[in-house]
């Protein structure tokens, strides 16, 4: 087993320790963990590897009990919150309700101000995942920035440092929330992999980003629905994209129809159990709704972000990108409301228990493992030379 694979499994054990430590009593967990680790070490041909995993699991359990250290970062957090407030205020001045709150959710994961009727429309149409900020959002920013730098003739090393600076600037501007930092970690790993001319291993990035976020805030796993949806959607793409790409190879590639459908199916399969668990709802129209909305999301984010940043300095200069973003936001809201208004768009389940959620995801994990043991989808970054 390679060192990278060992480190990946260690991070998985760390995350598992945090998740179980949040819901299982410490005494029960410690007894079962020590007994299981001891037995596994005795019967395994790699006892030190088992103990290494047990260490990662134990560190995760300890982290779930509370902060391991305290850092004097109050001044920095205050500055970040003020910067985020300024950015959101800029969006509020440039966009009318509910587009302003929708764009805030799309860009920075700020969902609290979205009107309930619009949020319910996203849920009923099966498109609520677009407002769960993820690595996809960061990839849009970094992809556009790297393309612009390449067009301007910047060298590989210069592109790396400028793109890294752009990611950090993006994180600062939107307030360094949990979802933003998680997505930024994955984005930085992509940039680093490209700069070194190596394949980007998506599972390593996903697990590493999760471990970093859980290290600083173990409550994300249990309480942050956006965290759960974002990771589930990303993992779904890693697991099932190849399968659906092969099944849909006869569909045209024009306008990105096949790619959008592949990503929609892959992400929808992985996020549907969570949506059922948290919202007790199921939409029959998730696929057509996503096909109409997802292709416009990158452009919406680009012009919305430009409008918000420029608007912090000059509202007059921000009017042009704000107009383009407003039209796209109106389209996305209209599509979501239309599909949500149709019969069967808001099917309710009486109960979808935690136990059933675990069983369903266990089945999906087994299916994904059977489909591809490597789980390297077509959409992973390629080496850049």
Coordinates of C-alpha atoms in Angstrom, one line a residue:
X1 CA 0.0 0.0 0.0
X2 CA 1.4 3.4 -1.0
X3 CA 2.1 6.2 1.5
X4 CA -0.6 8.3 -0.1
X5 CA -3.2 5.5 0.3
X6 CA -2.2 5.0 4.0
X7 CA -2.6 8.7 4.6
X8 CA -6.0 8.7 2.9
X9 CA -7.2 5.8 5.1
X10 CA -5.8 7.5 8.2
X11 CA -7.9 10.6 7.3
X12 CA -11.0 8.4 6.8
X13 CA -10.4 6.9 10.3
X14 CA -10.0 10.4 11.7
X15 CA -13.3 11.5 10.2
X16 CA -15.1 8.4 11.3
X17 CA -13.8 9.0 14.9
X18 CA -15.3 12.6 14.8
X19 CA -18.7 11.4 13.4
X20 CA -19.1 8.5 15.9
X21 CA -17.7 10.6 18.8
X22 CA -20.6 13.1 18.2
X23 CA -23.3 10.5 18.7
X24 CA -22.0 7.6 20.6
X25 CA -21.2 7.8 24.4
X26 CA -17.4 8.0 25.0
X27 CA -17.3 5.0 27.3
X28 CA -19.0 2.7 24.8
X29 CA -16.9 4.0 21.9
X30 CA -13.6 3.7 23.8
X31 CA -14.4 0.1 24.9
X32 CA -15.5 -1.1 21.5
X33 CA -12.7 0.8 19.8
X34 CA -9.9 -0.6 21.9
X35 CA -11.4 -4.2 21.7
X36 CA -11.8 -4.0 18.0
X37 CA -8.4 -2.5 17.4
X38 CA -6.7 -5.1 19.6
X39 CA -8.4 -8.0 17.9
X40 CA -7.7 -6.6 14.4
X41 CA -4.0 -6.0 15.3
X42 CA -3.6 -9.6 16.5
X43 CA -5.2 -11.3 13.5
X44 CA -3.9 -8.8 10.9
X45 CA -0.7 -9.3 8.9
X46 CA -0.2 -5.5 9.3
X47 CA -0.6 -4.8 13.0
X48 CA 1.2 -1.5 12.9
X49 CA -1.1 -0.3 10.1
X50 CA -4.1 -1.3 12.2
X51 CA -2.7 0.6 15.2
X52 CA -2.0 3.6 13.0
X53 CA -5.7 3.6 11.9
X54 CA -6.7 3.3 15.5
X55 CA -4.6 6.3 16.3
X56 CA -6.4 8.3 13.7
X57 CA -9.8 7.1 14.9
X58 CA -8.8 8.0 18.5
X59 CA -7.7 11.5 17.5
X60 CA -11.0 12.0 15.8
X61 CA -12.9 10.9 18.9
X62 CA -10.9 13.3 21.1
X63 CA -11.5 16.2 18.6
X64 CA -15.3 15.6 18.8
X65 CA -15.2 16.3 22.6
X66 CA -14.1 19.9 22.1
X67 CA -11.4 22.2 20.9
X68 CA -7.9 20.9 21.3
X69 CA -6.3 24.3 21.2
X70 CA -7.4 27.9 21.4
X71 CA -6.0 30.5 18.9
X72 CA -6.2 34.3 19.4
X73 CA -7.9 34.9 16.0
X74 CA -10.8 37.1 17.1
X75 CA -9.4 40.1 15.3
X76 CA -9.0 38.1 12.1
X77 CA -12.5 36.6 12.3
X78 CA -14.0 40.1 12.9
X79 CA -12.2 41.4 9.8
X80 CA -13.5 38.5 7.7
X81 CA -17.0 39.0 8.9
X82 CA -16.9 42.7 8.2
X83 CA -15.6 41.9 4.7
X84 CA -18.3 39.4 4.1
X85 CA -21.0 41.9 5.3
X86 CA -19.6 44.5 2.9
X87 CA -19.8 42.0 0.0
X88 CA -23.4 40.9 0.9
X89 CA -24.4 44.6 1.2
X90 CA -23.1 45.2 -2.3
X91 CA -25.2 42.3 -3.6
X92 CA -28.3 43.7 -1.8
X93 CA -27.8 47.1 -3.4
X94 CA -27.3 45.7 -6.9
X95 CA -30.0 42.9 -7.0
X96 CA -33.7 42.9 -6.2
X97 CA -35.2 40.3 -3.8
X98 CA -35.2 37.4 -3.9
X99 CA -32.3 37.4 -6.4
X100 CA -30.0 39.0 -4.0
X101 CA -30.4 36.3 -1.3
X102 CA -30.3 33.6 -4.0
X103 CA -27.0 34.9 -5.3
X104 CA -25.6 35.2 -1.8
X105 CA -26.4 31.5 -1.3
X106 CA -24.9 30.6 -4.6
X107 CA -21.7 32.5 -4.0
X108 CA -21.0 32.2 -0.3
X109 CA -23.5 29.6 1.0
X110 CA -25.5 32.2 2.8
X111 CA -29.0 30.5 2.8
X112 CA -30.6 32.1 5.9
X113 CA -32.0 35.1 4.0
X114 CA -33.6 33.1 1.1
X115 CA -37.4 33.5 1.2
X116 CA -39.1 30.3 2.3
X117 CA -41.2 30.0 -0.9
X118 CA -38.1 30.1 -3.1
X119 CA -36.2 27.6 -0.9
X120 CA -39.2 25.3 -1.0
X121 CA -39.2 25.6 -4.8
X122 CA -35.6 24.5 -5.0
X123 CA -36.3 21.6 -2.7
X124 CA -39.4 20.5 -4.6
X125 CA -37.7 20.8 -7.9
X126 CA -34.6 18.8 -6.7
X127 CA -32.2 21.7 -7.3
X128 CA -31.5 22.7 -3.7
X129 CA -27.9 21.4 -4.0
X130 CA -26.8 24.3 -6.2
X131 CA -26.9 26.6 -3.1
X132 CA -24.7 24.3 -1.1
X133 CA -21.3 25.8 -1.9
X134 CA -18.8 23.2 -3.0
X135 CA -15.5 22.6 -4.8
X136 CA -17.5 23.0 -8.0
X137 CA -17.9 26.7 -7.2
X138 CA -14.2 27.1 -6.5
X139 CA -13.4 25.2 -9.7
X140 CA -15.4 27.8 -11.7
X141 CA -13.4 30.7 -10.3
X142 CA -10.0 29.0 -10.6
X143 CA -10.7 27.6 -14.1
X144 CA -11.7 31.0 -15.5
X145 CA -8.7 32.7 -13.8
X146 CA -6.2 30.1 -15.1
X147 CA -7.6 30.3 -18.6
X148 CA -7.3 34.1 -18.6
X149 CA -3.7 33.9 -17.3
X150 CA -2.8 31.3 -20.0
X151 CA -4.3 33.5 -22.7
X152 CA -2.2 36.4 -21.4
X153 CA 0.9 34.2 -21.7
X154 CA 1.7 33.7 -18.1
X155 CA 4.1 30.8 -17.3
X156 CA 3.2 27.8 -15.3
X157 CA 4.8 28.9 -12.0
X158 CA 3.3 32.4 -12.3
X159 CA -0.1 30.9 -13.0
X160 CA 0.2 28.7 -9.9
X161 CA 0.9 31.5 -7.5
X162 CA -1.6 33.9 -9.0
X163 CA -4.3 31.3 -9.0
X164 CA -3.5 30.4 -5.4
X165 CA -3.8 34.1 -4.5
X166 CA -7.1 34.3 -6.3
X167 CA -8.5 31.4 -4.3
X168 CA -7.3 32.9 -1.0
X169 CA -8.8 36.3 -2.1
X170 CA -12.1 34.6 -2.9
X171 CA -12.1 32.9 0.5
X172 CA -11.5 36.2 2.2
X173 CA -14.1 38.1 0.2
X174 CA -16.9 35.7 1.0
X175 CA -16.0 35.4 4.6
X176 CA -14.1 32.2 5.0
X177 CA -17.2 30.2 6.0
X178 CA -16.9 26.4 6.5
X179 CA -18.2 25.5 3.1
X180 CA -16.0 28.0 1.4
X181 CA -12.8 26.8 3.1
X182 CA -13.7 23.2 2.4
X183 CA -14.1 24.0 -1.3
X184 CA -10.9 26.1 -1.3
X185 CA -8.8 23.2 0.1
X186 CA -9.9 21.1 -2.8
X187 CA -9.3 23.9 -5.3
X188 CA -5.8 24.4 -3.9
X189 CA -5.0 20.7 -4.3
X190 CA -6.2 20.8 -7.9
X191 CA -3.9 23.8 -8.6
X192 CA -1.0 22.2 -6.8
X193 CA -1.4 18.9 -8.8
X194 CA -1.5 20.8 -12.1
X195 CA 1.6 22.8 -11.2
X196 CA 3.5 19.7 -10.4
X197 CA 2.3 18.0 -13.6
X198 CA 0.6 15.1 -11.7
X199 CA -2.8 13.6 -11.9
X200 CA -5.2 15.1 -9.5
X201 CA -6.5 12.3 -7.2
X202 CA -10.0 13.4 -6.3
X203 CA -10.7 11.0 -3.4
X204 CA -7.5 12.2 -1.7
X205 CA -8.6 15.8 -2.1
X206 CA -12.1 15.1 -0.9
X207 CA -11.0 13.2 2.3
X208 CA -8.3 15.7 3.0
X209 CA -10.7 18.7 2.7
X210 CA -13.2 16.9 5.0
X211 CA -10.5 16.1 7.6
X212 CA -9.3 19.7 7.7
X213 CA -12.8 21.0 8.1
X214 CA -13.8 18.5 10.8
X215 CA -10.5 19.2 12.6
X216 CA -11.6 22.8 13.1
X217 CA -15.3 22.2 13.5
X218 CA -16.5 18.7 14.3
X219 CA -20.1 19.9 14.4
X220 CA -20.2 20.2 10.6
X221 CA -20.7 16.5 10.2
X222 CA -23.8 16.5 12.3
X223 CA -25.4 19.9 11.9
X224 CA -24.3 21.4 8.5
X225 CA -26.6 20.2 5.8
X226 CA -24.7 22.1 3.2
X227 CA -21.5 20.2 4.2
X228 CA -23.3 16.9 3.9
X229 CA -24.9 17.7 0.5
X230 CA -21.7 19.1 -0.9
X231 CA -19.6 16.0 0.0
X232 CA -22.3 13.6 -1.0
X233 CA -22.7 15.3 -4.5
X234 CA -18.9 15.3 -5.0
X235 CA -18.5 11.6 -3.9
X236 CA -21.5 10.7 -6.2
X237 CA -19.7 12.2 -9.2
X238 CA -16.5 10.3 -8.3
X239 CA -18.3 7.0 -8.0
X240 CA -20.9 7.0 -10.8
X241 CA -19.8 9.5 -13.5
X242 CA -18.0 6.9 -15.5
X243 CA -20.9 4.5 -15.4
X244 CA -23.4 7.1 -16.6
X245 CA -21.0 8.4 -19.2
X246 CA -20.8 5.0 -20.7
X247 CA -24.6 4.4 -20.6
X248 CA -25.3 7.8 -22.2
X249 CA -22.6 7.8 -24.8
X250 CA -25.1 8.0 -27.6
X251 CA -26.4 11.4 -26.4
X252 CA -25.0 14.5 -28.2
X253 CA -22.2 16.5 -26.5
X254 CA -23.6 19.7 -28.0
X255 CA -24.2 22.5 -25.4
X256 CA -22.9 20.1 -22.7
X257 CA -26.1 18.1 -22.6
X258 CA -24.4 14.8 -22.0
X259 CA -22.0 16.1 -19.3
X260 CA -24.8 18.0 -17.5
X261 CA -27.0 14.9 -17.5
X262 CA -24.1 12.7 -16.3
X263 CA -23.2 15.1 -13.4
X264 CA -26.9 15.5 -12.5
X265 CA -27.6 11.8 -12.3
X266 CA -24.4 11.1 -10.4
X267 CA -24.9 13.9 -7.9
X268 CA -28.7 13.3 -7.5
X269 CA -28.2 9.6 -6.6
X270 CA -25.8 10.5 -3.9
X271 CA -27.7 13.5 -2.4
X272 CA -31.3 12.1 -2.6
X273 CA -31.0 10.0 0.6
X274 CA -29.9 13.1 2.5
X275 CA -32.7 15.2 1.0
X276 CA -35.2 12.5 2.0
X277 CA -33.7 12.4 5.5
X278 CA -33.6 16.1 6.2
X279 CA -36.7 17.3 4.2
X280 CA -38.8 14.1 3.8
X281 CA -39.5 15.1 0.2
X282 CA -38.9 13.6 -3.2
X283 CA -39.1 15.3 -6.6
X284 CA -40.1 13.6 -9.8
X285 CA -38.6 16.4 -11.9
X286 CA -35.1 16.8 -10.5
X287 CA -33.4 15.7 -13.8
X288 CA -35.1 18.1 -16.2
X289 CA -34.9 20.9 -13.7
X290 CA -31.2 20.4 -13.3
X291 CA -30.6 20.1 -17.0
X292 CA -32.2 23.6 -17.5
X293 CA -30.5 25.2 -14.5
X294 CA -27.0 23.7 -14.1
X295 CA -25.5 25.0 -17.4
X296 CA -26.2 28.6 -16.4
X297 CA -24.8 28.4 -12.9
X298 CA -21.1 29.0 -13.8
X299 CA -22.0 32.1 -15.8
X300 CA -24.3 33.4 -13.1
X301 CA -21.6 32.9 -10.5
X302 CA -19.0 34.7 -12.6
X303 CA -21.0 37.8 -13.3
X304 CA -22.6 37.8 -9.9
X305 CA -19.2 37.7 -8.2
X306 CA -17.8 40.4 -10.4
X307 CA -20.8 42.6 -9.7
X308 CA -20.5 42.1 -6.0
X309 CA -16.8 42.9 -5.8
X310 CA -16.9 45.9 -8.2
X311 CA -20.0 47.1 -6.3
X312 CA -18.0 47.4 -3.1
X313 CA -16.0 50.1 -4.9
X314 CA -18.4 51.6 -7.5
X315 CA -22.1 50.7 -8.0
X316 CA -22.1 52.4 -11.4
X317 CA -19.3 50.2 -12.8
X318 CA -21.1 47.1 -11.4
X319 CA -24.3 47.6 -13.3
X320 CA -23.3 45.7 -16.5
X321 CA -22.3 42.4 -14.8
X322 CA -25.2 42.8 -12.4
X323 CA -27.7 43.0 -15.3
X324 CA -26.4 39.8 -16.9
X325 CA -26.4 38.0 -13.5
X326 CA -30.0 39.2 -12.8
X327 CA -31.3 37.8 -16.0
X328 CA -29.7 34.4 -15.3
X329 CA -31.0 34.4 -11.7
X330 CA -34.5 35.1 -13.0
X331 CA -34.3 32.2 -15.4
X332 CA -33.1 29.8 -12.6
X333 CA -35.8 31.0 -10.2
X334 CA -38.5 30.6 -12.9
X335 CA -37.4 27.1 -13.8
X336 CA -37.3 26.0 -10.2
X337 CA -40.8 27.4 -9.5
X338 CA -42.2 25.9 -12.7
X339 CA -41.1 22.4 -11.9
X340 CA -42.0 22.8 -8.3
X341 CA -45.6 23.7 -9.2
X342 CA -46.3 20.5 -11.2
X343 CA -48.1 17.5 -9.6
X344 CA -45.7 15.1 -8.1
X345 CA -43.0 17.6 -7.5
X346 CA -43.4 17.6 -3.7
X347 CA -44.0 13.9 -2.8
X348 CA -43.7 13.5 1.0
X349 CA -42.4 10.5 2.9
X350 CA -43.7 10.0 6.4
X351 CA -40.3 8.9 7.8
X352 CA -36.8 8.3 6.5
X353 CA -34.8 7.3 9.6
X354 CA -31.1 7.6 10.3
X355 CA -30.8 3.8 10.2
X356 CA -32.3 3.7 6.7
X357 CA -30.0 6.5 5.6
X358 CA -27.0 4.4 6.7
X359 CA -28.3 1.3 5.0
X360 CA -28.9 3.2 1.7
X361 CA -25.5 4.8 1.7
X362 CA -23.9 1.5 2.5
X363 CA -25.6 0.1 -0.6
X364 CA -24.5 3.0 -2.8
X365 CA -21.0 2.7 -1.5
X366 CA -21.0 -1.0 -2.4
X367 CA -22.4 -0.3 -5.9
X368 CA -19.9 2.4 -6.5
X369 CA -17.1 0.1 -5.4
X370 CA -18.3 -2.5 -7.8
X371 CA -18.5 -0.1 -10.7
X372 CA -15.0 1.2 -10.4
X373 CA -12.4 0.4 -7.8
X374 CA -10.2 3.3 -8.8
X375 CA -13.1 5.8 -8.8
X376 CA -11.2 8.3 -11.0
X377 CA -14.0 10.0 -13.1
X378 CA -13.5 11.7 -16.4
X379 CA -14.0 15.0 -14.7
X380 CA -10.9 14.9 -12.5
X381 CA -8.2 17.3 -13.5
X382 CA -5.6 16.2 -16.0
X383 CA -1.9 16.9 -15.7
X384 CA -1.0 20.3 -17.0
X385 CA 2.3 20.8 -18.8

